[in-house]
Amino acid sequence: MSSPLTCRACGEPLEVSFADLGMSPLSNAYLREQDLGRMEAFFPLHARVCSHCLLVQVEELVAPADIFGDYSYFSSYSESWLTHCRDYAATVIERLGLDGGSLVLELASNDGYLLESFRAAGIPCLGVEPAVNVAAVARARGIETVSAFFGTDLARRLAAERGRARLVIANNVLAHVPDLNDFVAGIGLVLAPGGTATLEFPHLLRLIEGNQFDTIYHEHFSYFSLLTVRTVFEHHGLQVYHVEELPTHGGSLRLYVCHRDDAGHPESVAVARVMASERVFGLHQLDVYRAFAERVKRTKRDILAFLIEARNEGRRIAAYGAPAKGNTLLNYCGIRTDFIDFTVDRSPHKQGRYLPGTHIPVHAPEVIARERPDDLFILPWNLRDEIIDQMGFIRDWGGRFVVPIPTPEVVA
């Protein structure tokens, strides 16, 4: 008999299902042509919710080093995301009064795109990026980067070698951490007295509200509400003193965190306001979590019904994007080249590859103009406006955009 699953935050048994998405490959395990005839590894993709602390999570089935050691995601291929990050840097530099004597430490710093803004302002910065191939790109841009997984051991080493940071940044990484308590404790160790840590992550309320089941994948170990994440930080002597609601990734939170004994950062009214909205939505009760599973199944049927009808009408369908969320959606729904001929992506690191599980080929965006598909299926639906603006020329031949989440929508 296998051991019962336990919550990575509080250690209680995990017994309540949130969304069972069947068997799926790793969402960023893109294939080369020579890999297509080889066996692919598929793993259960089943999100559960802890009935004690209400953390939604998937089981750690693959070691982080196998997921993130050689990574296909580079952040600097979305103009809207780069604008978001530049705006953040300008705001936080002014808000915290950062200068040449302030160390900025970014966890999961990717290719260095964000830290460039701090370096340009004359502020010393250091990145931590476990993906060796991505960290190499950051170093080539002149961003000092440590290739390692962050936790208490690395935090102690960095604090001893570089001093503690005035600002610790952790954008879209908290969900990727299997040892959640070690990561959060590490932030406390490396954060200077009076310093601030900011963290961005998709908001669980928006995931449920927007039916964003495709944002569940093996690389995302946890899915957070403010109610839950605040408790995790408090356990490690850290306080969420401010929160902002963001439109990124379908709806995210940005937390401002300090040491609990820091009187210089009183808690803002926004913290209570967001937690109150979560309670009104029902995130403090299990019924909301249990109801999500049936909605996911219904959406799968709706997406397949749309694609079947379009194909039966003789319409040619291509996709835009090769995001991790798209691979969850395609594999859960069983959508392969019988429905979608190909996809395109701006990242040269994905072009010429094939999507995991479905083996849909990935081309450069220029292929759309050559192939003239009837429908363009937008996989990174959170960037729908940016993509529709870039690809608006498909209307010249009567092409349509299809946005699958929260429910299939045709944009002519």
CSV table of C-alpha atoms in Angstrom, one decimal:
chain,number,residue,atom,x,y,z
A,1,MET,CA,0.0,0.0,0.0
A,2,SER,CA,1.4,3.4,-1.0
A,3,SER,CA,1.9,6.1,1.6
A,4,PRO,CA,-0.8,8.8,1.8
A,5,LEU,CA,0.1,12.1,0.2
A,6,THR,CA,0.7,14.9,2.7
A,7,CYS,CA,0.5,18.7,2.3
A,8,ARG,CA,3.8,20.4,1.6
A,9,ALA,CA,2.9,23.4,3.7
A,10,CYS,CA,1.4,21.8,6.9
A,11,GLY,CA,2.0,18.1,6.6
A,12,GLU,CA,-1.7,17.1,6.8
A,13,PRO,CA,-3.0,14.3,4.6
A,14,LEU,CA,-4.2,15.3,1.1
A,15,GLU,CA,-7.6,13.7,0.5
A,16,VAL,CA,-9.7,16.2,-1.5
A,17,SER,CA,-9.5,16.3,-5.3
A,18,PHE,CA,-9.4,19.7,-7.0
A,19,ALA,CA,-8.8,18.7,-10.7
A,20,ASP,CA,-7.7,15.4,-12.1
A,21,LEU,CA,-6.2,16.1,-15.6
A,22,GLY,CA,-5.1,12.5,-16.3
A,23,MET,CA,-1.7,11.5,-17.5
A,24,SER,CA,0.5,14.2,-19.0
A,25,PRO,CA,4.2,14.8,-20.0
A,26,LEU,CA,6.2,17.6,-18.5
A,27,SER,CA,4.9,20.7,-20.0
A,28,ASN,CA,8.3,22.1,-21.0
A,29,ALA,CA,9.8,18.8,-22.3
A,30,TYR,CA,9.8,20.0,-26.0
A,31,LEU,CA,10.9,17.3,-28.5
A,32,ARG,CA,13.4,17.3,-31.3
A,33,GLU,CA,12.6,15.5,-34.5
A,34,GLN,CA,14.8,12.5,-33.6
A,35,ASP,CA,12.9,12.1,-30.3
A,36,LEU,CA,9.5,11.5,-32.0
A,37,GLY,CA,9.9,7.8,-32.2
A,38,ARG,CA,11.1,7.3,-28.7
A,39,MET,CA,9.0,6.7,-25.5
A,40,GLU,CA,7.9,9.7,-23.7
A,41,ALA,CA,7.4,9.9,-19.9
A,42,PHE,CA,3.8,10.6,-18.8
A,43,PHE,CA,2.9,11.3,-15.2
A,44,PRO,CA,-0.4,11.7,-13.3
A,45,LEU,CA,-1.5,15.4,-13.2
A,46,HIS,CA,-3.8,15.5,-10.3
A,47,ALA,CA,-4.3,18.6,-8.2
A,48,ARG,CA,-5.6,18.2,-4.6
A,49,VAL,CA,-6.4,20.6,-1.9
A,50,CYS,CA,-5.4,20.4,1.8
A,51,SER,CA,-8.5,20.3,3.9
A,52,HIS,CA,-6.5,21.9,6.8
A,53,CYS,CA,-4.6,24.9,5.2
A,54,LEU,CA,-6.4,24.9,1.8
A,55,LEU,CA,-3.2,24.9,-0.3
A,56,VAL,CA,-3.9,23.5,-3.8
A,57,GLN,CA,-1.0,21.4,-4.9
A,58,VAL,CA,0.2,18.6,-7.2
A,59,GLU,CA,2.5,15.8,-6.1
A,60,GLU,CA,6.2,16.0,-6.7
A,61,LEU,CA,6.7,13.2,-9.2
A,62,VAL,CA,9.8,14.5,-10.9
A,63,ALA,CA,12.9,16.0,-9.3
A,64,PRO,CA,13.3,19.7,-9.8
A,65,ALA,CA,16.7,19.2,-11.4
A,66,ASP,CA,15.1,17.1,-14.1
A,67,ILE,CA,12.5,19.8,-14.8
A,68,PHE,CA,14.6,23.0,-14.5
A,69,GLY,CA,18.1,21.8,-15.2
A,70,ASP,CA,17.8,22.6,-18.9
A,71,TYR,CA,14.8,24.8,-19.3
A,72,SER,CA,12.9,25.9,-22.4
A,73,TYR,CA,11.1,29.0,-21.0
A,74,PHE,CA,12.8,32.4,-21.6
A,75,SER,CA,10.9,35.3,-20.3
A,76,SER,CA,12.0,38.0,-22.7
A,77,TYR,CA,9.8,37.1,-25.7
A,78,SER,CA,6.6,38.8,-24.6
A,79,GLU,CA,6.5,42.6,-25.0
A,80,SER,CA,3.7,43.0,-22.6
A,81,TRP,CA,5.6,41.1,-19.9
A,82,LEU,CA,8.8,43.1,-20.4
A,83,THR,CA,6.8,46.3,-20.1
A,84,HIS,CA,5.2,44.9,-16.9
A,85,CYS,CA,8.7,44.2,-15.5
A,86,ARG,CA,10.2,47.6,-16.4
A,87,ASP,CA,7.3,49.3,-14.8
A,88,TYR,CA,7.7,47.2,-11.6
A,89,ALA,CA,11.4,48.0,-11.4
A,90,ALA,CA,10.9,51.8,-11.7
A,91,THR,CA,8.1,51.7,-9.1
A,92,VAL,CA,9.9,49.6,-6.5
A,93,ILE,CA,13.2,51.5,-6.8
A,94,GLU,CA,11.3,54.7,-5.9
A,95,ARG,CA,9.1,53.1,-3.3
A,96,LEU,CA,11.9,51.5,-1.4
A,97,GLY,CA,14.5,54.2,-2.0
A,98,LEU,CA,17.0,51.8,-3.6
A,99,ASP,CA,20.4,53.1,-4.5
A,100,GLY,CA,24.0,52.1,-5.1
A,101,GLY,CA,24.3,50.7,-1.6
A,102,SER,CA,21.2,48.4,-1.9
A,103,LEU,CA,21.6,44.8,-3.0
A,104,VAL,CA,18.8,43.4,-5.1
A,105,LEU,CA,18.5,39.6,-5.2
A,106,GLU,CA,16.2,37.9,-7.7
A,107,LEU,CA,15.2,34.3,-7.3
A,108,ALA,CA,14.6,32.4,-10.5
A,109,SER,CA,16.0,35.3,-12.4
A,110,ASN,CA,15.7,33.6,-15.8
A,111,ASP,CA,17.7,35.3,-18.6
A,112,GLY,CA,18.3,38.5,-16.6
A,113,TYR,CA,15.6,40.6,-18.3
A,114,LEU,CA,14.3,42.1,-15.0
A,115,LEU,CA,17.7,42.7,-13.3
A,116,GLU,CA,18.8,44.7,-16.3
A,117,SER,CA,16.6,47.6,-15.2
A,118,PHE,CA,18.2,47.6,-11.7
A,119,ARG,CA,21.7,47.5,-13.2
A,120,ALA,CA,20.9,50.4,-15.5
A,121,ALA,CA,19.8,52.4,-12.4
A,122,GLY,CA,23.2,51.7,-10.8
A,123,ILE,CA,21.9,49.3,-8.2
A,124,PRO,CA,24.0,46.2,-7.5
A,125,CYS,CA,22.1,43.0,-8.3
A,126,LEU,CA,22.5,39.2,-8.2
A,127,GLY,CA,20.4,36.5,-9.9
A,128,VAL,CA,19.7,33.0,-8.8
A,129,GLU,CA,18.7,30.7,-11.7
A,130,PRO,CA,18.9,26.9,-11.5
A,131,ALA,CA,18.5,26.3,-15.3
A,132,VAL,CA,22.1,26.3,-16.4
A,133,ASN,CA,21.3,27.1,-20.1
A,134,VAL,CA,19.1,30.1,-19.1
A,135,ALA,CA,21.6,31.4,-16.5
A,136,ALA,CA,24.3,31.4,-19.2
A,137,VAL,CA,22.2,33.8,-21.3
A,138,ALA,CA,21.9,36.1,-18.3
A,139,ARG,CA,25.6,36.1,-17.8
A,140,ALA,CA,26.2,36.9,-21.4
A,141,ARG,CA,24.1,40.0,-20.8
A,142,GLY,CA,26.3,41.0,-17.9
A,143,ILE,CA,24.0,39.9,-15.1
A,144,GLU,CA,25.9,38.1,-12.3
A,145,THR,CA,24.0,34.9,-11.8
A,146,VAL,CA,24.3,31.9,-9.5
A,147,SER,CA,23.2,28.6,-11.0
A,148,ALA,CA,21.6,26.8,-8.0
A,149,PHE,CA,18.2,26.0,-6.4
A,150,PHE,CA,17.3,28.5,-3.7
A,151,GLY,CA,16.7,27.4,-0.1
A,152,THR,CA,18.1,27.9,3.4
A,153,ASP,CA,21.5,26.5,2.5
A,154,LEU,CA,22.1,28.9,-0.4
A,155,ALA,CA,20.5,31.8,1.6
A,156,ARG,CA,23.0,31.4,4.4
A,157,ARG,CA,25.9,31.3,1.9
A,158,LEU,CA,24.7,34.3,0.0
A,159,ALA,CA,24.1,36.3,3.2
A,160,ALA,CA,27.6,35.5,4.4
A,161,GLU,CA,29.3,36.2,1.0
A,162,ARG,CA,27.3,39.2,-0.3
A,163,GLY,CA,25.4,40.5,2.7
A,164,ARG,CA,21.6,40.5,3.1
A,165,ALA,CA,19.5,42.0,0.4
A,166,ARG,CA,17.4,45.2,0.6
A,167,LEU,CA,15.1,43.7,-2.0
A,168,VAL,CA,14.4,40.1,-2.7
A,169,ILE,CA,12.4,39.4,-5.9
A,170,ALA,CA,10.6,36.1,-6.6
A,171,ASN,CA,8.4,36.5,-9.6
A,172,ASN,CA,6.5,33.4,-10.7
A,173,VAL,CA,8.7,31.0,-8.8
A,174,LEU,CA,6.9,30.3,-5.5
A,175,ALA,CA,4.6,27.9,-7.3
A,176,HIS,CA,7.6,26.0,-8.8
A,177,VAL,CA,9.0,25.1,-5.4
A,178,PRO,CA,8.4,21.6,-4.0
A,179,ASP,CA,10.0,22.3,-0.6
A,180,LEU,CA,7.9,25.4,0.1
A,181,ASN,CA,8.9,25.8,3.8
A,182,ASP,CA,12.7,25.7,3.0
A,183,PHE,CA,12.3,28.3,0.2
A,184,VAL,CA,10.3,30.7,2.4
A,185,ALA,CA,12.6,30.2,5.3
A,186,GLY,CA,15.5,31.0,3.0
A,187,ILE,CA,13.9,34.4,2.1
A,188,GLY,CA,13.8,35.3,5.8
A,189,LEU,CA,17.5,34.4,6.1
A,190,VAL,CA,18.7,36.5,3.1
A,191,LEU,CA,16.4,39.5,3.6
A,192,ALA,CA,18.0,42.4,5.4
A,193,PRO,CA,16.4,44.0,8.4
A,194,GLY,CA,14.0,46.7,7.1
A,195,GLY,CA,14.1,45.1,3.7
A,196,THR,CA,11.3,43.9,1.5
A,197,ALA,CA,10.6,40.8,-0.5
A,198,THR,CA,8.2,41.0,-3.4
A,199,LEU,CA,6.6,37.9,-4.9
A,200,GLU,CA,4.3,37.5,-7.8
A,201,PHE,CA,2.2,34.4,-8.6
A,202,PRO,CA,-1.1,33.5,-10.2
A,203,HIS,CA,-4.0,34.1,-7.9
A,204,LEU,CA,-6.0,30.9,-7.1
A,205,LEU,CA,-9.2,32.9,-6.9
A,206,ARG,CA,-8.7,34.0,-10.6
A,207,LEU,CA,-7.7,30.4,-11.6
A,208,ILE,CA,-11.0,29.1,-10.3
A,209,GLU,CA,-13.1,32.1,-11.4
A,210,GLY,CA,-11.6,32.1,-14.9
A,211,ASN,CA,-11.6,28.3,-15.3
A,212,GLN,CA,-7.8,28.4,-15.8
A,213,PHE,CA,-7.3,24.6,-15.4
A,214,ASP,CA,-4.5,24.7,-18.0
A,215,THR,CA,-2.2,26.6,-15.6
A,216,ILE,CA,-2.0,23.3,-13.6
A,217,TYR,CA,1.1,21.4,-14.6
A,218,HIS,CA,3.9,19.4,-13.0
A,219,GLU,CA,6.3,22.4,-12.9
A,220,HIS,CA,3.7,24.3,-10.8
A,221,PHE,CA,3.7,22.4,-7.5
A,222,SER,CA,1.4,24.8,-5.6
A,223,TYR,CA,-1.5,27.3,-6.2
A,224,PHE,CA,-2.0,30.1,-3.7
A,225,SER,CA,-4.7,32.2,-2.2
A,226,LEU,CA,-3.6,35.1,0.0
A,227,LEU,CA,-5.3,33.4,2.9
A,228,THR,CA,-3.1,30.4,2.6
A,229,VAL,CA,0.2,32.0,1.6
A,230,ARG,CA,0.0,34.5,4.4
A,231,THR,CA,-0.1,31.7,6.9
A,232,VAL,CA,3.0,30.1,5.3
A,233,PHE,CA,5.0,33.3,5.6
A,234,GLU,CA,3.8,33.9,9.2
A,235,HIS,CA,5.1,30.4,10.1
A,236,HIS,CA,8.6,31.6,9.1
A,237,GLY,CA,8.5,35.0,10.9
A,238,LEU,CA,7.6,37.0,7.8
A,239,GLN,CA,4.6,39.4,7.3
A,240,VAL,CA,2.7,40.2,4.2
A,241,TYR,CA,2.4,44.0,4.6
A,242,HIS,CA,0.9,44.9,1.2
A,243,VAL,CA,-0.6,43.2,-1.8
A,244,GLU,CA,-1.5,44.3,-5.3
A,245,GLU,CA,-3.8,42.6,-7.8
A,246,LEU,CA,-2.3,42.3,-11.2
A,247,PRO,CA,-3.7,41.3,-14.6
A,248,THR,CA,-0.7,39.2,-15.6
A,249,HIS,CA,-1.0,35.4,-16.2
A,250,GLY,CA,-4.8,35.7,-16.0
A,251,GLY,CA,-4.8,37.4,-12.7
A,252,SER,CA,-1.9,37.5,-10.2
A,253,LEU,CA,-1.0,38.8,-6.8
A,254,ARG,CA,2.1,40.8,-5.9
A,255,LEU,CA,3.0,40.5,-2.2
A,256,TYR,CA,5.2,42.8,-0.3
A,257,VAL,CA,6.8,40.9,2.6
A,258,CYS,CA,9.0,42.0,5.5
A,259,HIS,CA,10.3,40.6,8.8
A,260,ARG,CA,7.4,40.3,11.3
A,261,ASP,CA,9.1,42.6,13.8
A,262,ASP,CA,9.6,45.3,11.2
A,263,ALA,CA,7.6,48.3,12.5
A,264,GLY,CA,8.6,50.3,9.4
A,265,HIS,CA,6.1,48.4,7.2
A,266,PRO,CA,2.6,48.5,8.8
A,267,GLU,CA,0.0,46.3,7.1
A,268,SER,CA,-2.0,48.1,4.4
A,269,VAL,CA,-5.7,47.9,4.1
A,270,ALA,CA,-5.2,46.0,0.8
A,271,VAL,CA,-4.3,42.8,2.7
A,272,ALA,CA,-7.6,42.7,4.5
A,273,ARG,CA,-9.5,43.7,1.4
A,274,VAL,CA,-8.1,40.8,-0.8
A,275,MET,CA,-8.6,38.3,2.0
A,276,ALA,CA,-12.2,39.4,2.4
A,277,SER,CA,-12.8,39.0,-1.3
A,278,GLU,CA,-11.4,35.5,-1.1
A,279,ARG,CA,-13.8,34.6,1.7
A,280,VAL,CA,-16.7,36.1,-0.2
A,281,PHE,CA,-15.8,33.9,-3.1
A,282,GLY,CA,-15.6,30.9,-0.7
A,283,LEU,CA,-11.9,30.1,-0.7
A,284,HIS,CA,-12.1,29.3,3.0
A,285,GLN,CA,-14.5,26.4,2.4
A,286,LEU,CA,-13.9,23.1,0.6
A,287,ASP,CA,-17.1,23.2,-1.5
A,288,VAL,CA,-15.7,25.8,-4.0
A,289,TYR,CA,-12.7,23.5,-4.6
A,290,ARG,CA,-14.8,20.4,-5.0
A,291,ALA,CA,-17.0,22.0,-7.6
A,292,PHE,CA,-14.1,23.0,-9.9
A,293,ALA,CA,-13.5,19.5,-11.2
A,294,GLU,CA,-16.9,19.2,-13.0
A,295,ARG,CA,-16.4,22.6,-14.6
A,296,VAL,CA,-13.1,21.5,-16.1
A,297,LYS,CA,-14.7,18.4,-17.6
A,298,ARG,CA,-17.4,20.4,-19.2
A,299,THR,CA,-14.9,22.8,-20.7
A,300,LYS,CA,-13.0,19.9,-22.3
A,301,ARG,CA,-16.2,18.7,-24.0
A,302,ASP,CA,-16.9,22.3,-25.2
A,303,ILE,CA,-13.4,22.7,-26.7
A,304,LEU,CA,-13.5,19.3,-28.5
A,305,ALA,CA,-17.0,20.0,-29.8
A,306,PHE,CA,-15.8,23.3,-31.3
A,307,LEU,CA,-12.8,21.7,-32.9
A,308,ILE,CA,-14.7,18.7,-34.3
A,309,GLU,CA,-17.3,21.1,-35.9
A,310,ALA,CA,-14.6,23.3,-37.4
A,311,ARG,CA,-12.7,20.3,-38.8
A,312,ASN,CA,-15.9,18.8,-40.2
A,313,GLU,CA,-16.5,22.1,-42.0
A,314,GLY,CA,-13.1,21.8,-43.6
A,315,ARG,CA,-11.5,24.6,-41.7
A,316,ARG,CA,-7.7,24.5,-41.2
A,317,ILE,CA,-6.6,25.2,-37.7
A,318,ALA,CA,-3.2,26.4,-36.4
A,319,ALA,CA,-2.2,27.5,-32.9
A,320,TYR,CA,-0.3,30.4,-31.6
A,321,GLY,CA,2.2,29.9,-28.8
A,322,ALA,CA,3.9,27.0,-27.2
A,323,PRO,CA,3.4,27.8,-23.5
A,324,ALA,CA,3.4,25.2,-20.7
A,325,LYS,CA,-0.3,25.9,-20.1
A,326,GLY,CA,-1.1,25.1,-23.7
A,327,ASN,CA,0.5,21.7,-23.3
A,328,THR,CA,-1.7,20.9,-20.3
A,329,LEU,CA,-4.8,21.9,-22.3
A,330,LEU,CA,-3.8,19.9,-25.4
A,331,ASN,CA,-2.9,16.7,-23.6
A,332,TYR,CA,-5.9,16.8,-21.3
A,333,CYS,CA,-8.2,17.3,-24.2
A,334,GLY,CA,-6.4,14.8,-26.5
A,335,ILE,CA,-5.8,17.5,-29.2
A,336,ARG,CA,-3.1,16.5,-31.6
A,337,THR,CA,-2.4,17.1,-35.3
A,338,ASP,CA,-5.7,15.6,-36.2
A,339,PHE,CA,-7.1,19.0,-35.0
A,340,ILE,CA,-4.3,21.5,-35.0
A,341,ASP,CA,-1.8,21.4,-37.9
A,342,PHE,CA,1.0,23.3,-36.2
A,343,THR,CA,1.7,26.1,-33.8
A,344,VAL,CA,4.0,29.1,-33.9
A,345,ASP,CA,6.1,30.8,-31.2
A,346,ARG,CA,8.4,33.8,-31.0
A,347,SER,CA,11.0,32.0,-29.0
A,348,PRO,CA,13.8,30.5,-31.2
A,349,HIS,CA,14.4,28.0,-28.4
A,350,LYS,CA,11.1,26.3,-29.2
A,351,GLN,CA,11.0,26.8,-33.0
A,352,GLY,CA,11.8,23.5,-34.8
A,353,ARG,CA,10.7,21.5,-31.8
A,354,TYR,CA,7.5,19.5,-31.2
A,355,LEU,CA,5.1,19.9,-28.3
A,356,PRO,CA,5.4,17.2,-25.7
A,357,GLY,CA,2.7,14.5,-25.9
A,358,THR,CA,0.9,15.9,-28.9
A,359,HIS,CA,3.9,16.2,-31.2
A,360,ILE,CA,2.4,19.3,-32.8
A,361,PRO,CA,5.3,21.1,-34.7
A,362,VAL,CA,6.5,24.5,-33.6
A,363,HIS,CA,7.4,27.1,-36.3
A,364,ALA,CA,8.3,30.7,-36.4
A,365,PRO,CA,5.3,33.2,-36.5
A,366,GLU,CA,6.1,34.0,-40.2
A,367,VAL,CA,4.6,30.6,-41.2
A,368,ILE,CA,1.1,31.9,-40.4
A,369,ALA,CA,1.2,34.3,-43.4
A,370,ARG,CA,2.4,31.6,-45.7
A,371,GLU,CA,0.0,28.8,-44.6
A,372,ARG,CA,-3.1,31.1,-44.1
A,373,PRO,CA,-5.0,29.0,-41.6
A,374,ASP,CA,-8.8,29.6,-41.2
A,375,ASP,CA,-8.6,29.6,-37.4
A,376,LEU,CA,-5.8,30.6,-35.0
A,377,PHE,CA,-6.1,28.8,-31.6
A,378,ILE,CA,-4.5,31.1,-29.0
A,379,LEU,CA,-2.8,28.9,-26.3
A,380,PRO,CA,-1.3,31.7,-24.2
A,381,TRP,CA,-4.8,33.2,-23.8
A,382,ASN,CA,-3.5,35.6,-21.1
A,383,LEU,CA,-1.7,37.4,-24.0
A,384,ARG,CA,-4.8,37.4,-26.3
A,385,ASP,CA,-4.8,41.1,-27.0
A,386,GLU,CA,-1.1,41.3,-27.8
A,387,ILE,CA,-1.4,38.2,-30.1
A,388,ILE,CA,-4.6,39.4,-31.8
A,389,ASP,CA,-2.9,42.8,-32.5
A,390,GLN,CA,0.3,41.1,-33.9
A,391,MET,CA,-1.6,38.6,-36.0
A,392,GLY,CA,-4.5,40.8,-37.1
A,393,PHE,CA,-3.5,40.3,-40.7
A,394,ILE,CA,-5.2,36.8,-40.7
A,395,ARG,CA,-8.5,38.7,-41.1
A,396,ASP,CA,-7.3,39.6,-44.7
A,397,TRP,CA,-8.3,36.0,-45.8
A,398,GLY,CA,-11.2,35.7,-43.3
A,399,GLY,CA,-9.2,34.1,-40.5
A,400,ARG,CA,-10.6,33.9,-37.0
A,401,PHE,CA,-9.0,33.8,-33.6
A,402,VAL,CA,-10.1,31.2,-31.1
A,403,VAL,CA,-9.6,31.7,-27.4
A,404,PRO,CA,-10.2,28.5,-25.4
A,405,ILE,CA,-10.3,29.7,-21.8
A,406,PRO,CA,-12.5,30.2,-19.8
A,407,THR,CA,-14.8,28.8,-22.6
A,408,PRO,CA,-14.2,28.5,-26.3
A,409,GLU,CA,-14.7,32.0,-27.9
A,410,VAL,CA,-14.4,33.0,-31.6
A,411,VAL,CA,-13.0,36.5,-32.3
A,412,ALA,CA,-13.5,37.3,-35.9
